[in-house]
Amino acid sequence: MKLDVSSLKQPAVMGILNVTPDSFSDGGRFAARDDALRQAERMLAEGADILDIGGESTRPGAADIDVQQELDRVVPVIEALVGVTDKPVSIDTSKAGVMRAAVHAGAGMINDVRALREDGALGAAAELGAAVCLMHMQGQPRTMQRDPDYADVTAEVTQFLADRVEACTSAGIPRENLVVDPGFGFGKTVAHNVELLANLRQLQTLGLPILAGLSRKSTLGELTGRGVNERMPASVAAAVIAVTNGARIVRVHDVAETVDALTVLAAVMNSGS
Ligand code: 7PM
């Protein structure tokens, strides 16, 4: 189902579903698909509002994979998921061909860490009519953490997103379909990420829902001294801070824990005087 961006009242939890060969231990496409479906069912039971399916790794240093490989990974998972849930499924990709196949298979949102800057992506998104998450990144995944550099990180991220929103509306994508994301960890130092989280409200000048993804990221590791599998509490804290500072969607690995934390936050926000 399509993500109806304007209907986002309470903060939405987006569960991260990686369908990459390193996300399961033994070989085979079917093992990857079944593993992803089990994870998806669990996240839905835990209260996820959106599932984000990624078949191409965007991690720093990751190699590019080709379109066919990416399609083989994600399309069977999307097809199976839309058969078992009405919750929107998002496709994490930068490739026009993958966007097309994923939306035809039932995905209702395109989550692009390159903000539709690859060849054909803007046109594909406009033609498909799905919701789109535009994310900021400085540089390219392979090299972006070498020397992140900003005079004013919040202002530069906001300006970049404003320019991409303009490119989208000029290409025929309605504003109502757009979500913006500062891209925590994508060409940013720990200090840049902390500053962006503190100033997240400044992105509200764009007038669009804000998505924040901090789950298990290395900034949280640096702040706490924790390894990647020990970052759940820091991730939940980051999600609560992001929502407090204006995020409408949080992209997370730990759905149940995040839902509980946001339930407590909502009770407090709806009380007081
Ligand atoms: C290694 C490093 C593996 C980083 C995976 C990642 C975001 C995203 C990712 C985000 C949006 C991760 C990242 N992060 N899409 N895709 N926003 N919209 O932690 O922050 O999942 S990949």
PDB file of C-alpha atoms and ligand atoms in Angstrom:
ATOM      1  CA  MET A   1       0.000   0.000   0.000  1.00  0.00           C
ATOM      2  CA  LYS A   2       1.115   3.552  -0.664  1.00  0.00           C
ATOM      3  CA  LEU A   3       2.415   5.548   2.259  1.00  0.00           C
ATOM      4  CA  ASP A   4      -0.047   8.415   2.748  1.00  0.00           C
ATOM      5  CA  VAL A   5       2.386  11.043   3.959  1.00  0.00           C
ATOM      6  CA  SER A   6      -0.326  13.518   5.030  1.00  0.00           C
ATOM      7  CA  SER A   7      -1.967  10.932   7.293  1.00  0.00           C
ATOM      8  CA  LEU A   8       1.107  10.661   9.541  1.00  0.00           C
ATOM      9  CA  LYS A   9      -0.332  11.820  12.866  1.00  0.00           C
ATOM     10  CA  GLN A  10       1.543   9.852  15.506  1.00  0.00           C
ATOM     11  CA  PRO A  11       5.212   9.213  14.815  1.00  0.00           C
ATOM     12  CA  ALA A  12       5.626   6.166  12.594  1.00  0.00           C
ATOM     13  CA  VAL A  13       8.145   3.402  13.173  1.00  0.00           C
ATOM     14  CA  MET A  14       9.876   2.114  10.043  1.00  0.00           C
ATOM     15  CA  GLY A  15      11.437  -1.329  10.533  1.00  0.00           C
ATOM     16  CA  ILE A  16      14.695  -2.044   8.704  1.00  0.00           C
ATOM     17  CA  LEU A  17      14.704  -5.219   6.648  1.00  0.00           C
ATOM     18  CA  ASN A  18      17.981  -6.026   4.938  1.00  0.00           C
ATOM     19  CA  VAL A  19      17.861  -8.642   2.208  1.00  0.00           C
ATOM     20  CA  THR A  20      21.569  -8.954   1.545  1.00  0.00           C
ATOM     21  CA  PRO A  21      23.720 -12.079   1.467  1.00  0.00           C
ATOM     22  CA  ASP A  22      25.506 -11.054   4.665  1.00  0.00           C
ATOM     23  CA  SER A  23      22.233 -10.887   6.585  1.00  0.00           C
ATOM     24  CA  PHE A  24      21.958 -14.688   6.698  1.00  0.00           C
ATOM     25  CA  SER A  25      24.513 -17.364   7.263  1.00  0.00           C
ATOM     26  CA  ASP A  26      24.183 -19.998   4.550  1.00  0.00           C
ATOM     27  CA  GLY A  27      23.755 -19.682   0.829  1.00  0.00           C
ATOM     28  CA  GLY A  28      20.793 -19.214  -1.423  1.00  0.00           C
ATOM     29  CA  ARG A  29      18.253 -16.695  -2.440  1.00  0.00           C
ATOM     30  CA  PHE A  30      15.393 -18.628  -0.803  1.00  0.00           C
ATOM     31  CA  ALA A  31      17.104 -18.658   2.561  1.00  0.00           C
ATOM     32  CA  ALA A  32      17.520 -14.883   2.289  1.00  0.00           C
ATOM     33  CA  ARG A  33      13.869 -14.447   1.344  1.00  0.00           C
ATOM     34  CA  ASP A  34      12.542 -16.676   4.113  1.00  0.00           C
ATOM     35  CA  ASP A  35      14.805 -15.032   6.659  1.00  0.00           C
ATOM     36  CA  ALA A  36      13.585 -11.585   5.578  1.00  0.00           C
ATOM     37  CA  LEU A  37       9.935 -12.656   5.754  1.00  0.00           C
ATOM     38  CA  ARG A  38      10.335 -14.044   9.258  1.00  0.00           C
ATOM     39  CA  GLN A  39      11.970 -10.792  10.371  1.00  0.00           C
ATOM     40  CA  ALA A  40       9.220  -8.777   8.685  1.00  0.00           C
ATOM     41  CA  GLU A  41       6.406 -10.702  10.376  1.00  0.00           C
ATOM     42  CA  ARG A  42       8.088 -10.152  13.698  1.00  0.00           C
ATOM     43  CA  MET A  43       8.476  -6.401  13.147  1.00  0.00           C
ATOM     44  CA  LEU A  44       4.817  -6.133  12.115  1.00  0.00           C
ATOM     45  CA  ALA A  45       3.755  -8.003  15.263  1.00  0.00           C
ATOM     46  CA  GLU A  46       5.921  -5.579  17.277  1.00  0.00           C
ATOM     47  CA  GLY A  47       4.075  -2.582  15.822  1.00  0.00           C
ATOM     48  CA  ALA A  48       6.065  -1.427  12.807  1.00  0.00           C
ATOM     49  CA  ASP A  49       4.084   1.040  10.645  1.00  0.00           C
ATOM     50  CA  ILE A  50       6.330   0.783   7.571  1.00  0.00           C
ATOM     51  CA  LEU A  51       8.871  -1.830   6.452  1.00  0.00           C
ATOM     52  CA  ASP A  52      11.972  -0.657   4.602  1.00  0.00           C
ATOM     53  CA  ILE A  53      13.422  -3.294   2.285  1.00  0.00           C
ATOM     54  CA  GLY A  54      17.017  -2.900   1.179  1.00  0.00           C
ATOM     55  CA  GLY A  55      18.936  -5.136  -1.198  1.00  0.00           C
ATOM     56  CA  GLU A  56      21.869  -2.861  -1.901  1.00  0.00           C
ATOM     57  CA  SER A  57      24.215  -2.051   0.902  1.00  0.00           C
ATOM     58  CA  THR A  58      24.748   1.670   1.437  1.00  0.00           C
ATOM     59  CA  ARG A  59      27.345   1.184   4.148  1.00  0.00           C
ATOM     60  CA  PRO A  60      30.636   3.042   3.862  1.00  0.00           C
ATOM     61  CA  GLY A  61      32.987   1.097   1.596  1.00  0.00           C
ATOM     62  CA  ALA A  62      30.269  -1.126   0.110  1.00  0.00           C
ATOM     63  CA  ALA A  63      30.631  -2.305  -3.474  1.00  0.00           C
ATOM     64  CA  ASP A  64      27.886  -1.521  -5.980  1.00  0.00           C
ATOM     65  CA  ILE A  65      25.715  -4.423  -7.065  1.00  0.00           C
ATOM     66  CA  ASP A  66      23.926  -4.668 -10.389  1.00  0.00           C
ATOM     67  CA  VAL A  67      20.242  -4.067 -10.999  1.00  0.00           C
ATOM     68  CA  GLN A  68      19.390  -7.714 -11.664  1.00  0.00           C
ATOM     69  CA  GLN A  69      21.023  -8.880  -8.443  1.00  0.00           C
ATOM     70  CA  GLU A  70      19.215  -6.214  -6.458  1.00  0.00           C
ATOM     71  CA  LEU A  71      15.882  -7.119  -8.098  1.00  0.00           C
ATOM     72  CA  ASP A  72      16.374 -10.812  -7.406  1.00  0.00           C
ATOM     73  CA  ARG A  73      16.825  -9.984  -3.747  1.00  0.00           C
ATOM     74  CA  VAL A  74      14.032  -7.516  -3.105  1.00  0.00           C
ATOM     75  CA  VAL A  75      11.148  -8.234  -5.501  1.00  0.00           C
ATOM     76  CA  PRO A  76      10.242 -11.688  -4.085  1.00  0.00           C
ATOM     77  CA  VAL A  77      10.263 -10.228  -0.568  1.00  0.00           C
ATOM     78  CA  ILE A  78       8.016  -7.287  -1.539  1.00  0.00           C
ATOM     79  CA  GLU A  79       5.601  -9.603  -3.352  1.00  0.00           C
ATOM     80  CA  ALA A  80       5.345 -11.891  -0.345  1.00  0.00           C
ATOM     81  CA  LEU A  81       4.979  -8.994   2.118  1.00  0.00           C
ATOM     82  CA  VAL A  82       2.181  -7.165   0.328  1.00  0.00           C
ATOM     83  CA  GLY A  83       0.290 -10.454   0.419  1.00  0.00           C
ATOM     84  CA  VAL A  84       0.399 -10.536   4.224  1.00  0.00           C
ATOM     85  CA  THR A  85       0.166  -6.882   5.329  1.00  0.00           C
ATOM     86  CA  ASP A  86      -1.606  -3.608   4.509  1.00  0.00           C
ATOM     87  CA  LYS A  87       1.289  -1.640   6.027  1.00  0.00           C
ATOM     88  CA  PRO A  88       3.321   0.306   3.458  1.00  0.00           C
ATOM     89  CA  VAL A  89       6.487  -1.305   2.187  1.00  0.00           C
ATOM     90  CA  SER A  90       9.375   1.002   1.320  1.00  0.00           C
ATOM     91  CA  ILE A  91      12.152   0.152  -1.124  1.00  0.00           C
ATOM     92  CA  ASP A  92      15.641   1.359  -0.176  1.00  0.00           C
ATOM     93  CA  THR A  93      17.279   1.905  -3.557  1.00  0.00           C
ATOM     94  CA  SER A  94      18.825   4.537  -5.824  1.00  0.00           C
ATOM     95  CA  LYS A  95      18.216   2.709  -9.100  1.00  0.00           C
ATOM     96  CA  ALA A  96      15.312   3.629 -11.401  1.00  0.00           C
ATOM     97  CA  GLY A  97      14.885   0.021 -12.545  1.00  0.00           C
ATOM     98  CA  VAL A  98      14.620  -1.243  -8.985  1.00  0.00           C
ATOM     99  CA  MET A  99      12.150   1.558  -8.089  1.00  0.00           C
ATOM    100  CA  ARG A 100       9.912   0.520 -11.009  1.00  0.00           C
ATOM    101  CA  ALA A 101       9.949  -3.200 -10.262  1.00  0.00           C
ATOM    102  CA  ALA A 102       9.489  -2.645  -6.521  1.00  0.00           C
ATOM    103  CA  VAL A 103       6.520  -0.296  -6.908  1.00  0.00           C
ATOM    104  CA  HIS A 104       4.965  -2.633  -9.485  1.00  0.00           C
ATOM    105  CA  ALA A 105       5.411  -5.441  -6.945  1.00  0.00           C
ATOM    106  CA  GLY A 106       3.495  -3.343  -4.376  1.00  0.00           C
ATOM    107  CA  ALA A 107       5.970  -1.016  -2.631  1.00  0.00           C
ATOM    108  CA  GLY A 108       4.350   2.295  -1.648  1.00  0.00           C
ATOM    109  CA  MET A 109       7.462   4.305  -0.886  1.00  0.00           C
ATOM    110  CA  ILE A 110      10.881   4.889  -2.407  1.00  0.00           C
ATOM    111  CA  ASN A 111      13.652   5.484   0.146  1.00  0.00           C
ATOM    112  CA  ASP A 112      16.645   6.859  -1.716  1.00  0.00           C
ATOM    113  CA  VAL A 113      19.872   7.743   0.112  1.00  0.00           C
ATOM    114  CA  ARG A 114      20.907   9.552  -3.122  1.00  0.00           C
ATOM    115  CA  ALA A 115      17.703  11.642  -3.174  1.00  0.00           C
ATOM    116  CA  LEU A 116      16.800  10.716  -6.793  1.00  0.00           C
ATOM    117  CA  ARG A 117      20.091  12.005  -8.245  1.00  0.00           C
ATOM    118  CA  GLU A 118      20.951   8.833 -10.212  1.00  0.00           C
ATOM    119  CA  ASP A 119      20.094   8.637 -13.930  1.00  0.00           C
ATOM    120  CA  GLY A 120      16.375   8.172 -14.511  1.00  0.00           C
ATOM    121  CA  ALA A 121      15.438   8.115 -10.814  1.00  0.00           C
ATOM    122  CA  LEU A 122      13.547  11.430 -10.753  1.00  0.00           C
ATOM    123  CA  GLY A 123      11.508  10.454 -13.817  1.00  0.00           C
ATOM    124  CA  ALA A 124      10.805   6.962 -12.491  1.00  0.00           C
ATOM    125  CA  ALA A 125       9.589   8.287  -9.133  1.00  0.00           C
ATOM    126  CA  ALA A 126       7.375  10.887 -10.835  1.00  0.00           C
ATOM    127  CA  GLU A 127       5.836   8.270 -13.116  1.00  0.00           C
ATOM    128  CA  LEU A 128       5.312   5.731 -10.314  1.00  0.00           C
ATOM    129  CA  GLY A 129       3.456   8.109  -7.972  1.00  0.00           C
ATOM    130  CA  ALA A 130       4.818   6.497  -4.793  1.00  0.00           C
ATOM    131  CA  ALA A 131       5.880   8.432  -1.699  1.00  0.00           C
ATOM    132  CA  VAL A 132       9.590   9.349  -1.709  1.00  0.00           C
ATOM    133  CA  CYS A 133      12.091   9.828   1.109  1.00  0.00           C
ATOM    134  CA  LEU A 134      14.840  12.248   0.055  1.00  0.00           C
ATOM    135  CA  MET A 135      18.013  11.792   2.118  1.00  0.00           C
ATOM    136  CA  HIS A 136      21.056  14.027   2.436  1.00  0.00           C
ATOM    137  CA  MET A 137      24.499  12.534   1.884  1.00  0.00           C
ATOM    138  CA  GLN A 138      27.832  14.315   1.445  1.00  0.00           C
ATOM    139  CA  GLY A 139      29.967  12.379  -1.060  1.00  0.00           C
ATOM    140  CA  GLN A 140      29.464   8.713  -2.009  1.00  0.00           C
ATOM    141  CA  PRO A 141      29.068   5.718   0.317  1.00  0.00           C
ATOM    142  CA  ARG A 142      32.522   4.362  -0.521  1.00  0.00           C
ATOM    143  CA  THR A 143      34.379   7.522   0.504  1.00  0.00           C
ATOM    144  CA  MET A 144      31.945   9.738   2.426  1.00  0.00           C
ATOM    145  CA  GLN A 145      33.482   9.176   5.866  1.00  0.00           C
ATOM    146  CA  ARG A 146      37.008  10.218   4.780  1.00  0.00           C
ATOM    147  CA  ASP A 147      36.727  13.921   5.507  1.00  0.00           C
ATOM    148  CA  PRO A 148      33.197  15.214   6.111  1.00  0.00           C
ATOM    149  CA  ASP A 149      33.268  18.996   5.956  1.00  0.00           C
ATOM    150  CA  TYR A 150      30.621  21.677   6.586  1.00  0.00           C
ATOM    151  CA  ALA A 151      30.608  25.323   7.622  1.00  0.00           C
ATOM    152  CA  ASP A 152      27.092  24.858   9.064  1.00  0.00           C
ATOM    153  CA  VAL A 153      25.875  21.273   8.817  1.00  0.00           C
ATOM    154  CA  THR A 154      22.192  21.950   9.584  1.00  0.00           C
ATOM    155  CA  ALA A 155      21.939  24.853   7.142  1.00  0.00           C
ATOM    156  CA  GLU A 156      23.722  22.918   4.373  1.00  0.00           C
ATOM    157  CA  VAL A 157      21.626  19.782   4.851  1.00  0.00           C
ATOM    158  CA  THR A 158      18.440  21.884   4.845  1.00  0.00           C
ATOM    159  CA  GLN A 159      19.507  23.718   1.660  1.00  0.00           C
ATOM    160  CA  PHE A 160      20.368  20.459  -0.095  1.00  0.00           C
ATOM    161  CA  LEU A 161      16.966  19.004   0.800  1.00  0.00           C
ATOM    162  CA  ALA A 162      15.190  22.200  -0.319  1.00  0.00           C
ATOM    163  CA  ASP A 163      16.955  21.902  -3.705  1.00  0.00           C
ATOM    164  CA  ARG A 164      15.953  18.227  -4.063  1.00  0.00           C
ATOM    165  CA  VAL A 165      12.338  19.015  -3.090  1.00  0.00           C
ATOM    166  CA  GLU A 166      12.362  21.666  -5.835  1.00  0.00           C
ATOM    167  CA  ALA A 167      13.819  19.177  -8.354  1.00  0.00           C
ATOM    168  CA  CYS A 168      11.062  16.712  -7.422  1.00  0.00           C
ATOM    169  CA  THR A 169       8.177  19.139  -7.719  1.00  0.00           C
ATOM    170  CA  SER A 170       9.589  20.406 -11.046  1.00  0.00           C
ATOM    171  CA  ALA A 171       9.650  16.800 -12.268  1.00  0.00           C
ATOM    172  CA  GLY A 172       5.983  16.410 -11.355  1.00  0.00           C
ATOM    173  CA  ILE A 173       6.208  14.731  -7.935  1.00  0.00           C
ATOM    174  CA  PRO A 174       3.579  16.283  -5.657  1.00  0.00           C
ATOM    175  CA  ARG A 175       4.922  17.764  -2.392  1.00  0.00           C
ATOM    176  CA  GLU A 176       2.354  15.585  -0.606  1.00  0.00           C
ATOM    177  CA  ASN A 177       4.425  12.551  -1.597  1.00  0.00           C
ATOM    178  CA  LEU A 178       7.691  13.784  -0.079  1.00  0.00           C
ATOM    179  CA  VAL A 179       9.547  13.057   3.160  1.00  0.00           C
ATOM    180  CA  VAL A 180      12.969  14.518   4.040  1.00  0.00           C
ATOM    181  CA  ASP A 181      15.848  12.933   5.964  1.00  0.00           C
ATOM    182  CA  PRO A 182      19.128  14.538   7.168  1.00  0.00           C
ATOM    183  CA  GLY A 183      21.012  11.275   6.536  1.00  0.00           C
ATOM    184  CA  PHE A 184      22.681  10.644   9.885  1.00  0.00           C
ATOM    185  CA  GLY A 185      26.088   9.027   9.308  1.00  0.00           C
ATOM    186  CA  PHE A 186      26.233   9.751   5.591  1.00  0.00           C
ATOM    187  CA  GLY A 187      29.302  11.954   5.197  1.00  0.00           C
ATOM    188  CA  LYS A 188      29.147  13.296   8.761  1.00  0.00           C
ATOM    189  CA  THR A 189      31.372  13.199  11.831  1.00  0.00           C
ATOM    190  CA  VAL A 190      30.039  12.383  15.309  1.00  0.00           C
ATOM    191  CA  ALA A 191      29.908  16.126  16.037  1.00  0.00           C
ATOM    192  CA  HIS A 192      27.972  16.769  12.803  1.00  0.00           C
ATOM    193  CA  ASN A 193      25.445  14.042  13.663  1.00  0.00           C
ATOM    194  CA  VAL A 194      24.967  15.306  17.214  1.00  0.00           C
ATOM    195  CA  GLU A 195      24.520  18.880  15.985  1.00  0.00           C
ATOM    196  CA  LEU A 196      21.974  17.766  13.365  1.00  0.00           C
ATOM    197  CA  LEU A 197      19.991  15.857  15.966  1.00  0.00           C
ATOM    198  CA  ALA A 198      20.027  18.867  18.301  1.00  0.00           C
ATOM    199  CA  ASN A 199      18.886  21.165  15.462  1.00  0.00           C
ATOM    200  CA  LEU A 200      16.507  18.743  13.744  1.00  0.00           C
ATOM    201  CA  ARG A 201      13.599  21.192  14.113  1.00  0.00           C
ATOM    202  CA  GLN A 202      15.282  23.539  11.627  1.00  0.00           C
ATOM    203  CA  LEU A 203      14.396  21.017   8.898  1.00  0.00           C
ATOM    204  CA  GLN A 204      10.743  21.723   9.631  1.00  0.00           C
ATOM    205  CA  THR A 205      11.136  24.952   7.629  1.00  0.00           C
ATOM    206  CA  LEU A 206      10.834  22.655   4.586  1.00  0.00           C
ATOM    207  CA  GLY A 207       7.237  21.941   5.622  1.00  0.00           C
ATOM    208  CA  LEU A 208       7.550  18.191   5.045  1.00  0.00           C
ATOM    209  CA  PRO A 209       7.591  15.173   7.371  1.00  0.00           C
ATOM    210  CA  ILE A 210      11.079  14.370   8.687  1.00  0.00           C
ATOM    211  CA  LEU A 211      12.464  10.839   8.786  1.00  0.00           C
ATOM    212  CA  ALA A 212      15.411  10.102  11.084  1.00  0.00           C
ATOM    213  CA  GLY A 213      17.633   7.024  10.975  1.00  0.00           C
ATOM    214  CA  LEU A 214      20.121   6.676  13.834  1.00  0.00           C
ATOM    215  CA  SER A 215      19.544   3.033  14.743  1.00  0.00           C
ATOM    216  CA  ARG A 216      22.801   1.260  15.718  1.00  0.00           C
ATOM    217  CA  LYS A 217      24.887   3.830  13.842  1.00  0.00           C
ATOM    218  CA  SER A 218      28.548   4.383  14.612  1.00  0.00           C
ATOM    219  CA  THR A 219      27.916   7.808  16.144  1.00  0.00           C
ATOM    220  CA  LEU A 220      26.012   5.999  18.906  1.00  0.00           C
ATOM    221  CA  GLY A 221      28.923   3.584  19.191  1.00  0.00           C
ATOM    222  CA  GLU A 222      31.377   6.450  19.563  1.00  0.00           C
ATOM    223  CA  LEU A 223      29.242   8.193  22.165  1.00  0.00           C
ATOM    224  CA  THR A 224      28.679   5.069  24.299  1.00  0.00           C
ATOM    225  CA  GLY A 225      31.720   2.913  23.565  1.00  0.00           C
ATOM    226  CA  ARG A 226      29.361   0.092  22.506  1.00  0.00           C
ATOM    227  CA  GLY A 227      29.775  -2.360  19.638  1.00  0.00           C
ATOM    228  CA  VAL A 228      27.129  -2.558  16.927  1.00  0.00           C
ATOM    229  CA  ASN A 229      25.126  -5.289  18.677  1.00  0.00           C
ATOM    230  CA  GLU A 230      25.082  -3.410  21.982  1.00  0.00           C
ATOM    231  CA  ARG A 231      23.544  -0.177  20.733  1.00  0.00           C
ATOM    232  CA  MET A 232      19.829  -0.824  21.291  1.00  0.00           C
ATOM    233  CA  PRO A 233      19.417   1.449  24.336  1.00  0.00           C
ATOM    234  CA  ALA A 234      21.332   4.280  22.651  1.00  0.00           C
ATOM    235  CA  SER A 235      19.241   3.758  19.504  1.00  0.00           C
ATOM    236  CA  VAL A 236      15.978   3.947  21.423  1.00  0.00           C
ATOM    237  CA  ALA A 237      17.170   7.130  23.160  1.00  0.00           C
ATOM    238  CA  ALA A 238      18.099   8.607  19.771  1.00  0.00           C
ATOM    239  CA  ALA A 239      14.660   7.770  18.353  1.00  0.00           C
ATOM    240  CA  VAL A 240      12.953   9.473  21.318  1.00  0.00           C
ATOM    241  CA  ILE A 241      15.154  12.555  20.908  1.00  0.00           C
ATOM    242  CA  ALA A 242      14.506  12.649  17.147  1.00  0.00           C
ATOM    243  CA  VAL A 243      10.729  12.534  17.656  1.00  0.00           C
ATOM    244  CA  THR A 244      10.957  15.133  20.446  1.00  0.00           C
ATOM    245  CA  ASN A 245      12.824  17.334  17.970  1.00  0.00           C
ATOM    246  CA  GLY A 246      10.277  16.940  15.193  1.00  0.00           C
ATOM    247  CA  ALA A 247      10.823  13.616  13.393  1.00  0.00           C
ATOM    248  CA  ARG A 248       7.620  11.968  12.122  1.00  0.00           C
ATOM    249  CA  ILE A 249       9.194   8.669  11.050  1.00  0.00           C
ATOM    250  CA  VAL A 250      12.043   6.817  12.760  1.00  0.00           C
ATOM    251  CA  ARG A 251      13.908   4.090  10.878  1.00  0.00           C
ATOM    252  CA  VAL A 252      14.922   1.373  13.366  1.00  0.00           C
ATOM    253  CA  HIS A 253      16.136  -2.184  13.841  1.00  0.00           C
ATOM    254  CA  ASP A 254      14.560  -2.618  17.308  1.00  0.00           C
ATOM    255  CA  VAL A 255      10.861  -2.105  16.658  1.00  0.00           C
ATOM    256  CA  ALA A 256       9.313  -3.353  19.924  1.00  0.00           C
ATOM    257  CA  GLU A 257      11.639  -1.310  22.137  1.00  0.00           C
ATOM    258  CA  THR A 258      11.167   1.833  20.031  1.00  0.00           C
ATOM    259  CA  VAL A 259       7.364   1.494  20.010  1.00  0.00           C
ATOM    260  CA  ASP A 260       7.333   1.267  23.844  1.00  0.00           C
ATOM    261  CA  ALA A 261       9.606   4.288  24.221  1.00  0.00           C
ATOM    262  CA  LEU A 262       7.496   6.358  21.809  1.00  0.00           C
ATOM    263  CA  THR A 263       4.323   5.298  23.639  1.00  0.00           C
ATOM    264  CA  VAL A 264       5.740   6.762  26.855  1.00  0.00           C
ATOM    265  CA  LEU A 265       6.795   9.912  25.005  1.00  0.00           C
ATOM    266  CA  ALA A 266       3.312  10.301  23.465  1.00  0.00           C
ATOM    267  CA  ALA A 267       1.642   9.969  26.878  1.00  0.00           C
ATOM    268  CA  VAL A 268       3.809  12.774  28.217  1.00  0.00           C
ATOM    269  CA  MET A 269       3.372  14.988  25.149  1.00  0.00           C
ATOM    270  CA  ASN A 270      -0.418  14.615  25.340  1.00  0.00           C
ATOM    271  CA  SER A 271      -0.486  15.488  29.032  1.00  0.00           C
ATOM    272  CA  GLY A 272       0.742  18.466  31.036  1.00  0.00           C
ATOM    273  CA  SER A 273      -0.697  21.927  30.543  1.00  0.00           C
TER     274      SER A 273
HETATM  275  C1  7PM B   1      26.102   0.191   7.433  1.00  0.00           C
HETATM  276  C2  7PM B   1      26.132   1.546   7.657  1.00  0.00           C
HETATM  277  C3  7PM B   1      24.956  -0.462   7.089  1.00  0.00           C
HETATM  278  C4  7PM B   1      24.977   2.270   7.514  1.00  0.00           C
HETATM  279  C5  7PM B   1      23.802   0.242   6.958  1.00  0.00           C
HETATM  280  C6  7PM B   1      23.813   1.610   7.155  1.00  0.00           C
HETATM  281  C7  7PM B   1      19.438   5.395   6.329  1.00  0.00           C
HETATM  282  C8  7PM B   1      18.818   4.874   5.202  1.00  0.00           C
HETATM  283  C9  7PM B   1      20.516   3.632   5.725  1.00  0.00           C
HETATM  284  C10 7PM B   1      18.932   6.598   6.920  1.00  0.00           C
HETATM  285  C11 7PM B   1      17.261   6.564   5.201  1.00  0.00           C
HETATM  286  C12 7PM B   1      21.695   1.837   8.228  1.00  0.00           C
HETATM  287  C13 7PM B   1      22.569   2.402   7.130  1.00  0.00           C
HETATM  288  N1  7PM B   1      20.485   4.599   6.658  1.00  0.00           N
HETATM  289  N2  7PM B   1      17.739   5.441   4.639  1.00  0.00           N
HETATM  290  N3  7PM B   1      19.502   3.780   4.835  1.00  0.00           N
HETATM  291  N4  7PM B   1      17.842   7.125   6.301  1.00  0.00           N
HETATM  292  N5  7PM B   1      16.200   7.160   4.666  1.00  0.00           N
HETATM  293  O1  7PM B   1      22.078   2.060   9.397  1.00  0.00           O
HETATM  294  O2  7PM B   1      19.437   7.154   7.895  1.00  0.00           O
HETATM  295  O3  7PM B   1      20.723   1.152   7.971  1.00  0.00           O
HETATM  296  S1  7PM B   1      21.693   2.388   5.602  1.00  0.00           S
END
